[in-house]
Amino acid sequence: MPVNPNPQGKGTLSTLQDLQRYRPPHGVLKTPRQSASDYFASLLVLSSEFRFRPVPGQWYYLYFHERRWQLSLIGPQEWAGSRADSYVGRCLLREDATWEVNYAVDIDEKPSAVQALGDVVTAFRERLEEQADVSAGLSRYEAGLPYFQRVLATALSASLNESLMLAGTLSTFAPPSSTERSMTVACS
């Protein structure tokens, strides 16, 4: 029996509509460092679990709970117990299909989340260092991702490629330095 190419049962029309919905309306000129920061934040959010359709301009809540990243519609003040304690920060899906992450002020008091975030940063830096051309490394299709993460990864790729082309830096990224990462986590 052949492998089902559409295991989540999404129809072609709805998939095309979702791809169009998340397609950035126009390129946004960004520095390579801004693009790298957006790329990192977006990969962090897209690697988290969520089962809803994110809406550009809306805030969502990122948690590191039971050794997994989870994006939720529910804020930490609405949870009780360990879920509220696992809050990492707020996330905003921007119109250009990139994500912004504002870390919780008490993130330093959550060693498991800080360690997991450090692991994500290390993997991100290694990924960038292995790529001769950043544009080639941007995902256009990630079969292993759930539906909305896959659609958003495709839109992210288009957005970052366009930003890099506008900046004339298609093959170079400036990954955030360790000092900038520390400042981002401590100050956000």
Short mmCIF file of N, CA and C in Angstrom, two decimals:
data_model
loop_
_atom_site.label_atom_id
_atom_site.label_comp_id
_atom_site.label_asym_id
_atom_site.label_seq_id
_atom_site.Cartn_x
_atom_site.Cartn_y
_atom_site.Cartn_z
N MET A 1 0.84 -1.17 0.00
CA MET A 1 0.00 0.00 0.00
C MET A 1 0.89 1.25 0.00
N PRO A 2 0.60 2.25 -0.85
CA PRO A 2 1.46 3.44 -0.93
C PRO A 2 1.36 4.29 0.33
N VAL A 3 2.43 5.02 0.59
CA VAL A 3 2.46 5.93 1.72
C VAL A 3 1.53 7.11 1.41
N ASN A 4 0.74 7.49 2.39
CA ASN A 4 -0.20 8.60 2.21
C ASN A 4 0.59 9.92 2.16
N PRO A 5 0.58 10.62 1.01
CA PRO A 5 1.33 11.88 0.92
C PRO A 5 0.68 13.03 1.68
N ASN A 6 -0.52 12.81 2.16
CA ASN A 6 -1.26 13.85 2.86
C ASN A 6 -1.84 13.27 4.15
N PRO A 7 -0.96 12.87 5.10
CA PRO A 7 -1.43 12.15 6.28
C PRO A 7 -2.34 12.96 7.19
N GLN A 8 -2.30 14.28 7.12
CA GLN A 8 -3.14 15.09 8.00
C GLN A 8 -4.46 15.45 7.34
N GLY A 9 -4.68 14.95 6.12
CA GLY A 9 -5.97 15.11 5.47
C GLY A 9 -6.28 16.51 4.99
N LYS A 10 -5.27 17.33 4.78
CA LYS A 10 -5.51 18.69 4.31
C LYS A 10 -5.73 18.66 2.81
N GLY A 11 -6.76 19.29 2.34
CA GLY A 11 -7.05 19.35 0.91
C GLY A 11 -6.13 20.32 0.20
N THR A 12 -5.96 20.13 -1.09
CA THR A 12 -5.08 20.98 -1.88
C THR A 12 -5.53 22.43 -1.82
N LEU A 13 -6.81 22.69 -1.95
CA LEU A 13 -7.30 24.06 -1.93
C LEU A 13 -7.01 24.75 -0.61
N SER A 14 -7.29 24.08 0.50
CA SER A 14 -7.03 24.72 1.80
C SER A 14 -5.53 24.92 2.02
N THR A 15 -4.72 24.01 1.53
CA THR A 15 -3.27 24.18 1.66
C THR A 15 -2.81 25.40 0.87
N LEU A 16 -3.30 25.53 -0.36
CA LEU A 16 -2.93 26.70 -1.17
C LEU A 16 -3.42 27.99 -0.52
N GLN A 17 -4.60 27.96 0.07
CA GLN A 17 -5.12 29.14 0.76
C GLN A 17 -4.25 29.50 1.96
N ASP A 18 -3.82 28.49 2.71
CA ASP A 18 -2.95 28.75 3.86
C ASP A 18 -1.59 29.28 3.42
N LEU A 19 -1.04 28.73 2.35
CA LEU A 19 0.24 29.23 1.84
C LEU A 19 0.10 30.69 1.42
N GLN A 20 -1.01 31.03 0.77
CA GLN A 20 -1.25 32.41 0.36
C GLN A 20 -1.47 33.31 1.57
N ARG A 21 -2.17 32.82 2.57
CA ARG A 21 -2.48 33.60 3.78
C ARG A 21 -1.20 34.03 4.49
N TYR A 22 -0.22 33.14 4.55
CA TYR A 22 1.01 33.43 5.28
C TYR A 22 2.10 34.03 4.41
N ARG A 23 1.86 34.10 3.11
CA ARG A 23 2.87 34.68 2.22
C ARG A 23 3.06 36.14 2.58
N PRO A 24 4.31 36.54 2.82
CA PRO A 24 4.54 37.94 3.18
C PRO A 24 4.09 38.87 2.04
N PRO A 25 3.41 39.97 2.38
CA PRO A 25 2.89 40.86 1.35
C PRO A 25 4.00 41.55 0.55
N HIS A 26 5.14 41.79 1.17
CA HIS A 26 6.27 42.44 0.51
C HIS A 26 7.52 42.16 1.34
N GLY A 27 8.66 42.31 0.72
CA GLY A 27 9.91 42.09 1.42
C GLY A 27 10.18 43.19 2.42
N VAL A 28 10.84 42.84 3.49
CA VAL A 28 11.22 43.80 4.52
C VAL A 28 12.74 43.85 4.54
N LEU A 29 13.29 45.03 4.32
CA LEU A 29 14.73 45.20 4.34
C LEU A 29 15.24 45.04 5.78
N LYS A 30 16.15 44.10 5.96
CA LYS A 30 16.72 43.83 7.28
C LYS A 30 18.22 43.63 7.13
N THR A 31 18.93 43.92 8.19
CA THR A 31 20.36 43.64 8.18
C THR A 31 20.54 42.13 8.30
N PRO A 32 21.72 41.62 7.94
CA PRO A 32 21.95 40.18 8.13
C PRO A 32 21.76 39.74 9.59
N ARG A 33 22.15 40.60 10.52
CA ARG A 33 22.00 40.27 11.94
C ARG A 33 20.52 40.20 12.32
N GLN A 34 19.71 41.13 11.82
CA GLN A 34 18.27 41.09 12.09
C GLN A 34 17.65 39.83 11.49
N SER A 35 18.07 39.50 10.28
CA SER A 35 17.55 38.30 9.62
C SER A 35 17.92 37.05 10.40
N ALA A 36 19.16 36.99 10.89
CA ALA A 36 19.58 35.83 11.68
C ALA A 36 18.79 35.73 12.98
N SER A 37 18.56 36.87 13.62
CA SER A 37 17.79 36.88 14.86
C SER A 37 16.35 36.42 14.61
N ASP A 38 15.75 36.91 13.52
CA ASP A 38 14.39 36.49 13.16
C ASP A 38 14.36 35.00 12.81
N TYR A 39 15.38 34.54 12.13
CA TYR A 39 15.48 33.13 11.75
C TYR A 39 15.53 32.26 13.00
N PHE A 40 16.38 32.65 13.96
CA PHE A 40 16.50 31.88 15.20
C PHE A 40 15.17 31.84 15.96
N ALA A 41 14.57 33.02 16.17
CA ALA A 41 13.30 33.08 16.91
C ALA A 41 12.24 32.25 16.22
N SER A 42 12.18 32.35 14.90
CA SER A 42 11.17 31.61 14.14
C SER A 42 11.40 30.11 14.21
N LEU A 43 12.65 29.68 14.13
CA LEU A 43 12.92 28.24 14.25
C LEU A 43 12.56 27.72 15.64
N LEU A 44 12.83 28.53 16.66
CA LEU A 44 12.45 28.13 18.02
C LEU A 44 10.94 27.93 18.12
N VAL A 45 10.19 28.90 17.64
CA VAL A 45 8.73 28.81 17.73
C VAL A 45 8.20 27.67 16.87
N LEU A 46 8.73 27.55 15.65
CA LEU A 46 8.22 26.50 14.75
C LEU A 46 8.62 25.09 15.21
N SER A 47 9.62 24.99 16.07
CA SER A 47 9.98 23.67 16.61
C SER A 47 9.11 23.29 17.80
N SER A 48 8.30 24.23 18.27
CA SER A 48 7.42 23.94 19.40
C SER A 48 6.16 23.24 18.92
N GLU A 49 5.49 22.62 19.86
CA GLU A 49 4.22 21.95 19.55
C GLU A 49 3.09 22.97 19.60
N PHE A 50 2.24 22.96 18.59
CA PHE A 50 0.99 23.69 18.63
C PHE A 50 0.07 23.11 17.56
N ARG A 51 -1.22 23.22 17.83
CA ARG A 51 -2.22 22.63 16.94
C ARG A 51 -3.32 23.63 16.62
N PHE A 52 -2.90 24.84 16.33
CA PHE A 52 -3.86 25.87 15.98
C PHE A 52 -3.26 26.71 14.86
N ARG A 53 -4.09 27.48 14.20
CA ARG A 53 -3.64 28.34 13.10
C ARG A 53 -3.24 29.70 13.66
N PRO A 54 -1.94 29.97 13.73
CA PRO A 54 -1.51 31.28 14.22
C PRO A 54 -1.96 32.40 13.28
N VAL A 55 -2.25 33.54 13.87
CA VAL A 55 -2.71 34.71 13.13
C VAL A 55 -1.66 35.80 13.25
N PRO A 56 -1.21 36.37 12.13
CA PRO A 56 -0.24 37.47 12.22
C PRO A 56 -0.78 38.61 13.07
N GLY A 57 0.10 39.18 13.89
CA GLY A 57 -0.28 40.28 14.75
C GLY A 57 -0.80 39.85 16.11
N GLN A 58 -0.93 38.56 16.35
CA GLN A 58 -1.43 38.03 17.63
C GLN A 58 -0.25 37.56 18.48
N TRP A 59 -0.40 37.70 19.78
CA TRP A 59 0.60 37.20 20.73
C TRP A 59 0.21 35.80 21.18
N TYR A 60 1.24 34.97 21.32
CA TYR A 60 1.08 33.60 21.82
C TYR A 60 2.09 33.41 22.95
N TYR A 61 2.02 32.27 23.63
CA TYR A 61 2.83 32.06 24.82
C TYR A 61 3.66 30.80 24.66
N LEU A 62 4.96 30.93 24.91
CA LEU A 62 5.89 29.82 24.75
C LEU A 62 6.22 29.24 26.12
N TYR A 63 6.15 27.91 26.19
CA TYR A 63 6.44 27.19 27.43
C TYR A 63 7.48 26.13 27.14
N PHE A 64 8.29 25.82 28.15
CA PHE A 64 9.16 24.66 28.10
C PHE A 64 8.67 23.75 29.23
N HIS A 65 7.88 22.75 28.85
CA HIS A 65 7.18 21.91 29.81
C HIS A 65 7.47 20.45 29.50
N GLU A 66 7.91 19.71 30.51
CA GLU A 66 8.22 18.28 30.35
C GLU A 66 9.17 18.05 29.18
N ARG A 67 10.23 18.87 29.13
CA ARG A 67 11.31 18.78 28.14
C ARG A 67 10.84 19.00 26.70
N ARG A 68 9.76 19.76 26.53
CA ARG A 68 9.26 20.07 25.18
C ARG A 68 8.89 21.54 25.10
N TRP A 69 9.13 22.12 23.93
CA TRP A 69 8.68 23.47 23.65
C TRP A 69 7.22 23.40 23.23
N GLN A 70 6.40 24.28 23.78
CA GLN A 70 4.98 24.30 23.46
C GLN A 70 4.52 25.74 23.30
N LEU A 71 3.80 26.00 22.21
CA LEU A 71 3.22 27.31 21.97
C LEU A 71 1.74 27.22 22.30
N SER A 72 1.23 28.21 23.02
CA SER A 72 -0.14 28.15 23.49
C SER A 72 -0.87 29.48 23.28
N LEU A 73 -2.17 29.37 23.21
CA LEU A 73 -3.04 30.55 23.18
C LEU A 73 -3.27 31.09 24.59
N ILE A 74 -2.93 30.28 25.59
CA ILE A 74 -3.23 30.57 26.99
C ILE A 74 -2.00 31.15 27.68
N GLY A 75 -2.18 32.32 28.29
CA GLY A 75 -1.10 33.00 28.99
C GLY A 75 -0.81 32.37 30.34
N PRO A 76 0.35 32.65 30.92
CA PRO A 76 0.76 32.03 32.18
C PRO A 76 -0.16 32.37 33.35
N GLN A 77 -0.77 33.54 33.32
CA GLN A 77 -1.66 33.94 34.42
C GLN A 77 -2.93 33.10 34.43
N GLU A 78 -3.24 32.43 33.32
CA GLU A 78 -4.45 31.61 33.23
C GLU A 78 -4.21 30.15 33.63
N TRP A 79 -2.96 29.78 33.83
CA TRP A 79 -2.62 28.41 34.23
C TRP A 79 -2.37 28.37 35.73
N ALA A 80 -2.45 27.20 36.27
CA ALA A 80 -2.07 26.99 37.67
C ALA A 80 -0.93 25.98 37.71
N GLY A 81 -0.12 26.05 38.70
CA GLY A 81 0.90 25.03 38.94
C GLY A 81 2.06 25.04 37.97
N SER A 82 2.49 23.84 37.60
CA SER A 82 3.73 23.68 36.84
C SER A 82 3.67 24.30 35.45
N ARG A 83 2.50 24.36 34.86
CA ARG A 83 2.42 24.96 33.52
C ARG A 83 2.77 26.45 33.59
N ALA A 84 2.25 27.15 34.57
CA ALA A 84 2.57 28.57 34.72
C ALA A 84 4.06 28.76 34.99
N ASP A 85 4.65 27.82 35.74
CA ASP A 85 6.07 27.90 36.06
C ASP A 85 6.96 27.61 34.86
N SER A 86 6.41 27.02 33.81
CA SER A 86 7.21 26.67 32.64
C SER A 86 7.16 27.74 31.55
N TYR A 87 6.56 28.88 31.85
CA TYR A 87 6.45 29.97 30.89
C TYR A 87 7.82 30.53 30.53
N VAL A 88 8.07 30.68 29.23
CA VAL A 88 9.35 31.17 28.74
C VAL A 88 9.23 32.58 28.16
N GLY A 89 8.12 32.86 27.48
CA GLY A 89 7.97 34.20 26.91
C GLY A 89 6.79 34.30 25.97
N ARG A 90 6.59 35.52 25.48
CA ARG A 90 5.52 35.80 24.52
C ARG A 90 6.10 35.77 23.12
N CYS A 91 5.28 35.32 22.17
CA CYS A 91 5.70 35.22 20.78
C CYS A 91 4.69 35.91 19.89
N LEU A 92 5.18 36.66 18.93
CA LEU A 92 4.33 37.38 18.00
C LEU A 92 4.65 36.93 16.58
N LEU A 93 3.62 36.52 15.86
CA LEU A 93 3.79 36.22 14.44
C LEU A 93 3.63 37.54 13.70
N ARG A 94 4.70 37.95 13.04
CA ARG A 94 4.68 39.22 12.31
C ARG A 94 4.07 39.03 10.92
N GLU A 95 3.73 40.13 10.29
CA GLU A 95 3.14 40.11 8.94
C GLU A 95 4.10 39.51 7.92
N ASP A 96 5.42 39.59 8.17
CA ASP A 96 6.39 39.06 7.21
C ASP A 96 6.72 37.59 7.47
N ALA A 97 5.90 36.91 8.26
CA ALA A 97 6.01 35.47 8.55
C ALA A 97 7.19 35.12 9.45
N THR A 98 7.81 36.12 10.08
CA THR A 98 8.84 35.84 11.07
C THR A 98 8.21 35.98 12.46
N TRP A 99 8.88 35.39 13.44
CA TRP A 99 8.38 35.43 14.81
C TRP A 99 9.28 36.31 15.67
N GLU A 100 8.67 36.97 16.61
CA GLU A 100 9.38 37.74 17.63
C GLU A 100 9.16 37.02 18.94
N VAL A 101 10.22 36.86 19.73
CA VAL A 101 10.10 36.23 21.05
C VAL A 101 10.56 37.24 22.10
N ASN A 102 9.69 37.52 23.06
CA ASN A 102 10.03 38.35 24.21
C ASN A 102 10.10 37.43 25.42
N TYR A 103 11.32 37.21 25.90
CA TYR A 103 11.52 36.27 26.99
C TYR A 103 10.98 36.81 28.31
N ALA A 104 10.51 35.91 29.15
CA ALA A 104 9.99 36.27 30.48
C ALA A 104 11.11 36.90 31.31
N VAL A 105 10.74 37.84 32.17
CA VAL A 105 11.74 38.52 33.00
C VAL A 105 12.42 37.56 33.97
N ASP A 106 11.74 36.47 34.33
CA ASP A 106 12.32 35.52 35.28
C ASP A 106 12.90 34.28 34.60
N ILE A 107 13.26 34.40 33.32
CA ILE A 107 13.77 33.24 32.59
C ILE A 107 15.03 32.66 33.25
N ASP A 108 15.86 33.51 33.84
CA ASP A 108 17.08 33.03 34.48
C ASP A 108 16.80 32.12 35.68
N GLU A 109 15.59 32.17 36.20
CA GLU A 109 15.22 31.33 37.34
C GLU A 109 14.67 29.97 36.90
N LYS A 110 14.76 29.69 35.61
CA LYS A 110 14.24 28.43 35.04
C LYS A 110 15.38 27.70 34.34
N PRO A 111 16.23 27.02 35.13
CA PRO A 111 17.44 26.43 34.56
C PRO A 111 17.19 25.43 33.42
N SER A 112 16.12 24.66 33.49
CA SER A 112 15.89 23.69 32.42
C SER A 112 15.54 24.40 31.11
N ALA A 113 14.79 25.49 31.20
CA ALA A 113 14.44 26.26 30.00
C ALA A 113 15.68 26.97 29.44
N VAL A 114 16.51 27.53 30.33
CA VAL A 114 17.73 28.20 29.89
C VAL A 114 18.67 27.20 29.21
N GLN A 115 18.80 26.02 29.79
CA GLN A 115 19.65 24.98 29.19
C GLN A 115 19.10 24.57 27.83
N ALA A 116 17.80 24.37 27.74
CA ALA A 116 17.18 23.98 26.47
C ALA A 116 17.35 25.09 25.43
N LEU A 117 17.22 26.33 25.85
CA LEU A 117 17.42 27.46 24.95
C LEU A 117 18.87 27.50 24.47
N GLY A 118 19.80 27.24 25.37
CA GLY A 118 21.22 27.16 25.00
C GLY A 118 21.46 26.07 23.97
N ASP A 119 20.79 24.94 24.13
CA ASP A 119 20.92 23.83 23.17
C ASP A 119 20.40 24.25 21.80
N VAL A 120 19.28 24.99 21.78
CA VAL A 120 18.72 25.47 20.51
C VAL A 120 19.68 26.44 19.85
N VAL A 121 20.29 27.34 20.64
CA VAL A 121 21.25 28.31 20.11
C VAL A 121 22.45 27.58 19.51
N THR A 122 22.97 26.59 20.22
CA THR A 122 24.12 25.83 19.73
C THR A 122 23.79 25.13 18.41
N ALA A 123 22.64 24.47 18.35
CA ALA A 123 22.23 23.79 17.11
C ALA A 123 22.05 24.80 15.98
N PHE A 124 21.51 25.97 16.28
CA PHE A 124 21.30 27.00 15.28
C PHE A 124 22.64 27.49 14.73
N ARG A 125 23.58 27.77 15.61
CA ARG A 125 24.91 28.24 15.17
C ARG A 125 25.59 27.18 14.32
N GLU A 126 25.50 25.93 14.73
CA GLU A 126 26.11 24.85 13.95
C GLU A 126 25.48 24.75 12.57
N ARG A 127 24.17 24.91 12.52
CA ARG A 127 23.46 24.86 11.24
C ARG A 127 23.94 25.98 10.32
N LEU A 128 24.09 27.18 10.87
CA LEU A 128 24.56 28.31 10.07
C LEU A 128 25.99 28.11 9.61
N GLU A 129 26.84 27.60 10.48
CA GLU A 129 28.24 27.41 10.13
C GLU A 129 28.43 26.34 9.05
N GLU A 130 27.52 25.37 8.98
CA GLU A 130 27.61 24.31 7.98
C GLU A 130 27.14 24.77 6.61
N GLN A 131 26.42 25.87 6.54
CA GLN A 131 25.85 26.32 5.28
C GLN A 131 26.78 27.28 4.56
N ALA A 132 27.13 26.92 3.32
CA ALA A 132 27.92 27.83 2.51
C ALA A 132 27.05 28.98 2.02
N ASP A 133 25.80 28.70 1.79
CA ASP A 133 24.84 29.69 1.30
C ASP A 133 23.59 29.60 2.16
N VAL A 134 23.33 30.64 2.92
CA VAL A 134 22.18 30.65 3.84
C VAL A 134 20.89 30.42 3.09
N SER A 135 20.76 31.03 1.93
CA SER A 135 19.55 30.90 1.14
C SER A 135 19.23 29.43 0.85
N ALA A 136 20.25 28.64 0.54
CA ALA A 136 20.05 27.23 0.24
C ALA A 136 19.59 26.46 1.47
N GLY A 137 19.96 26.95 2.66
CA GLY A 137 19.61 26.26 3.89
C GLY A 137 18.22 26.58 4.43
N LEU A 138 17.59 27.59 3.86
CA LEU A 138 16.25 27.95 4.32
C LEU A 138 15.26 26.91 3.84
N SER A 139 14.50 26.39 4.75
CA SER A 139 13.56 25.32 4.44
C SER A 139 12.46 25.81 3.52
N ARG A 140 12.23 25.07 2.47
CA ARG A 140 11.09 25.35 1.62
C ARG A 140 9.99 24.34 1.89
N TYR A 141 10.39 23.19 2.39
CA TYR A 141 9.41 22.16 2.73
C TYR A 141 10.05 21.24 3.76
N GLU A 142 9.41 21.06 4.87
CA GLU A 142 9.89 20.18 5.93
C GLU A 142 8.83 19.11 6.16
N ALA A 143 9.05 17.94 5.59
CA ALA A 143 8.04 16.87 5.64
C ALA A 143 7.71 16.44 7.07
N GLY A 144 8.66 16.51 7.98
CA GLY A 144 8.43 16.01 9.33
C GLY A 144 7.64 16.94 10.23
N LEU A 145 7.40 18.15 9.78
CA LEU A 145 6.68 19.11 10.62
C LEU A 145 5.18 18.92 10.51
N PRO A 146 4.46 19.22 11.58
CA PRO A 146 3.00 19.25 11.48
C PRO A 146 2.56 20.32 10.49
N TYR A 147 1.31 20.26 10.09
CA TYR A 147 0.80 21.08 9.01
C TYR A 147 1.09 22.58 9.15
N PHE A 148 0.66 23.23 10.24
CA PHE A 148 0.83 24.68 10.33
C PHE A 148 2.30 25.07 10.44
N GLN A 149 3.10 24.29 11.14
CA GLN A 149 4.53 24.57 11.21
C GLN A 149 5.16 24.47 9.82
N ARG A 150 4.71 23.49 9.03
CA ARG A 150 5.24 23.30 7.67
C ARG A 150 4.86 24.49 6.78
N VAL A 151 3.62 24.93 6.84
CA VAL A 151 3.18 26.08 6.04
C VAL A 151 3.95 27.34 6.48
N LEU A 152 4.08 27.53 7.79
CA LEU A 152 4.79 28.72 8.28
C LEU A 152 6.28 28.67 7.96
N ALA A 153 6.89 27.48 7.95
CA ALA A 153 8.30 27.35 7.57
C ALA A 153 8.49 27.74 6.11
N THR A 154 7.55 27.38 5.26
CA THR A 154 7.61 27.75 3.85
C THR A 154 7.52 29.28 3.71
N ALA A 155 6.60 29.90 4.44
CA ALA A 155 6.45 31.36 4.39
C ALA A 155 7.69 32.05 4.97
N LEU A 156 8.25 31.49 6.04
CA LEU A 156 9.46 32.05 6.64
C LEU A 156 10.60 32.04 5.63
N SER A 157 10.76 30.94 4.92
CA SER A 157 11.81 30.83 3.92
C SER A 157 11.67 31.92 2.86
N ALA A 158 10.46 32.09 2.35
CA ALA A 158 10.21 33.12 1.34
C ALA A 158 10.53 34.51 1.90
N SER A 159 10.10 34.77 3.12
CA SER A 159 10.30 36.08 3.74
C SER A 159 11.78 36.38 3.94
N LEU A 160 12.52 35.43 4.51
CA LEU A 160 13.94 35.68 4.77
C LEU A 160 14.73 35.77 3.47
N ASN A 161 14.39 34.95 2.49
CA ASN A 161 15.07 35.04 1.20
C ASN A 161 14.87 36.42 0.59
N GLU A 162 13.66 36.93 0.66
CA GLU A 162 13.36 38.25 0.11
C GLU A 162 14.12 39.34 0.88
N SER A 163 14.15 39.24 2.21
CA SER A 163 14.88 40.22 3.01
C SER A 163 16.37 40.21 2.69
N LEU A 164 16.91 39.02 2.55
CA LEU A 164 18.34 38.90 2.23
C LEU A 164 18.65 39.43 0.83
N MET A 165 17.73 39.18 -0.12
CA MET A 165 17.93 39.72 -1.47
C MET A 165 17.88 41.24 -1.45
N LEU A 166 16.93 41.81 -0.73
CA LEU A 166 16.83 43.27 -0.64
C LEU A 166 18.10 43.87 -0.04
N ALA A 167 18.68 43.17 0.92
CA ALA A 167 19.89 43.66 1.57
C ALA A 167 21.15 43.36 0.75
N GLY A 168 20.99 42.52 -0.29
CA GLY A 168 22.13 42.16 -1.12
C GLY A 168 23.09 41.21 -0.42
N THR A 169 22.56 40.44 0.53
CA THR A 169 23.41 39.54 1.32
C THR A 169 22.84 38.13 1.34
N LEU A 170 22.49 37.61 0.18
CA LEU A 170 21.82 36.32 0.13
C LEU A 170 22.63 35.18 0.74
N SER A 171 23.94 35.27 0.73
CA SER A 171 24.70 34.12 1.20
C SER A 171 25.35 34.32 2.56
N THR A 172 25.06 35.42 3.24
CA THR A 172 25.72 35.64 4.52
C THR A 172 24.71 35.98 5.61
N PHE A 173 24.96 35.42 6.75
CA PHE A 173 24.19 35.72 7.95
C PHE A 173 25.19 36.11 9.01
N ALA A 174 24.78 36.89 9.94
CA ALA A 174 25.62 37.20 11.08
C ALA A 174 24.91 36.64 12.30
N PRO A 175 25.27 35.41 12.71
CA PRO A 175 24.58 34.85 13.88
C PRO A 175 24.80 35.71 15.10
N PRO A 176 23.82 35.77 15.98
CA PRO A 176 23.99 36.57 17.19
C PRO A 176 25.17 36.07 18.01
N SER A 177 25.95 37.01 18.51
CA SER A 177 27.09 36.63 19.34
C SER A 177 26.59 36.12 20.69
N SER A 178 27.47 35.46 21.45
CA SER A 178 27.06 34.93 22.75
C SER A 178 26.68 36.07 23.69
N THR A 179 27.34 37.23 23.57
CA THR A 179 26.99 38.38 24.40
C THR A 179 25.60 38.87 24.08
N GLU A 180 25.29 38.97 22.77
CA GLU A 180 23.95 39.43 22.37
C GLU A 180 22.89 38.46 22.82
N ARG A 181 23.15 37.15 22.72
CA ARG A 181 22.16 36.16 23.18
C ARG A 181 21.92 36.32 24.66
N SER A 182 22.99 36.51 25.43
CA SER A 182 22.83 36.67 26.88
C SER A 182 22.02 37.91 27.19
N MET A 183 22.31 39.00 26.46
CA MET A 183 21.56 40.24 26.69
C MET A 183 20.10 40.06 26.31
N THR A 184 19.84 39.35 25.23
CA THR A 184 18.47 39.12 24.79
C THR A 184 17.69 38.37 25.86
N VAL A 185 18.29 37.31 26.40
CA VAL A 185 17.61 36.50 27.41
C VAL A 185 17.45 37.30 28.71
N ALA A 186 18.50 38.03 29.10
CA ALA A 186 18.45 38.73 30.38
C ALA A 186 17.58 39.97 30.35
N CYS A 187 17.52 40.65 29.21
CA CYS A 187 16.84 41.94 29.17
C CYS A 187 15.42 41.87 28.64
N SER A 188 15.07 40.81 28.00
CA SER A 188 13.72 40.76 27.39
C SER A 188 12.67 40.47 28.41
#
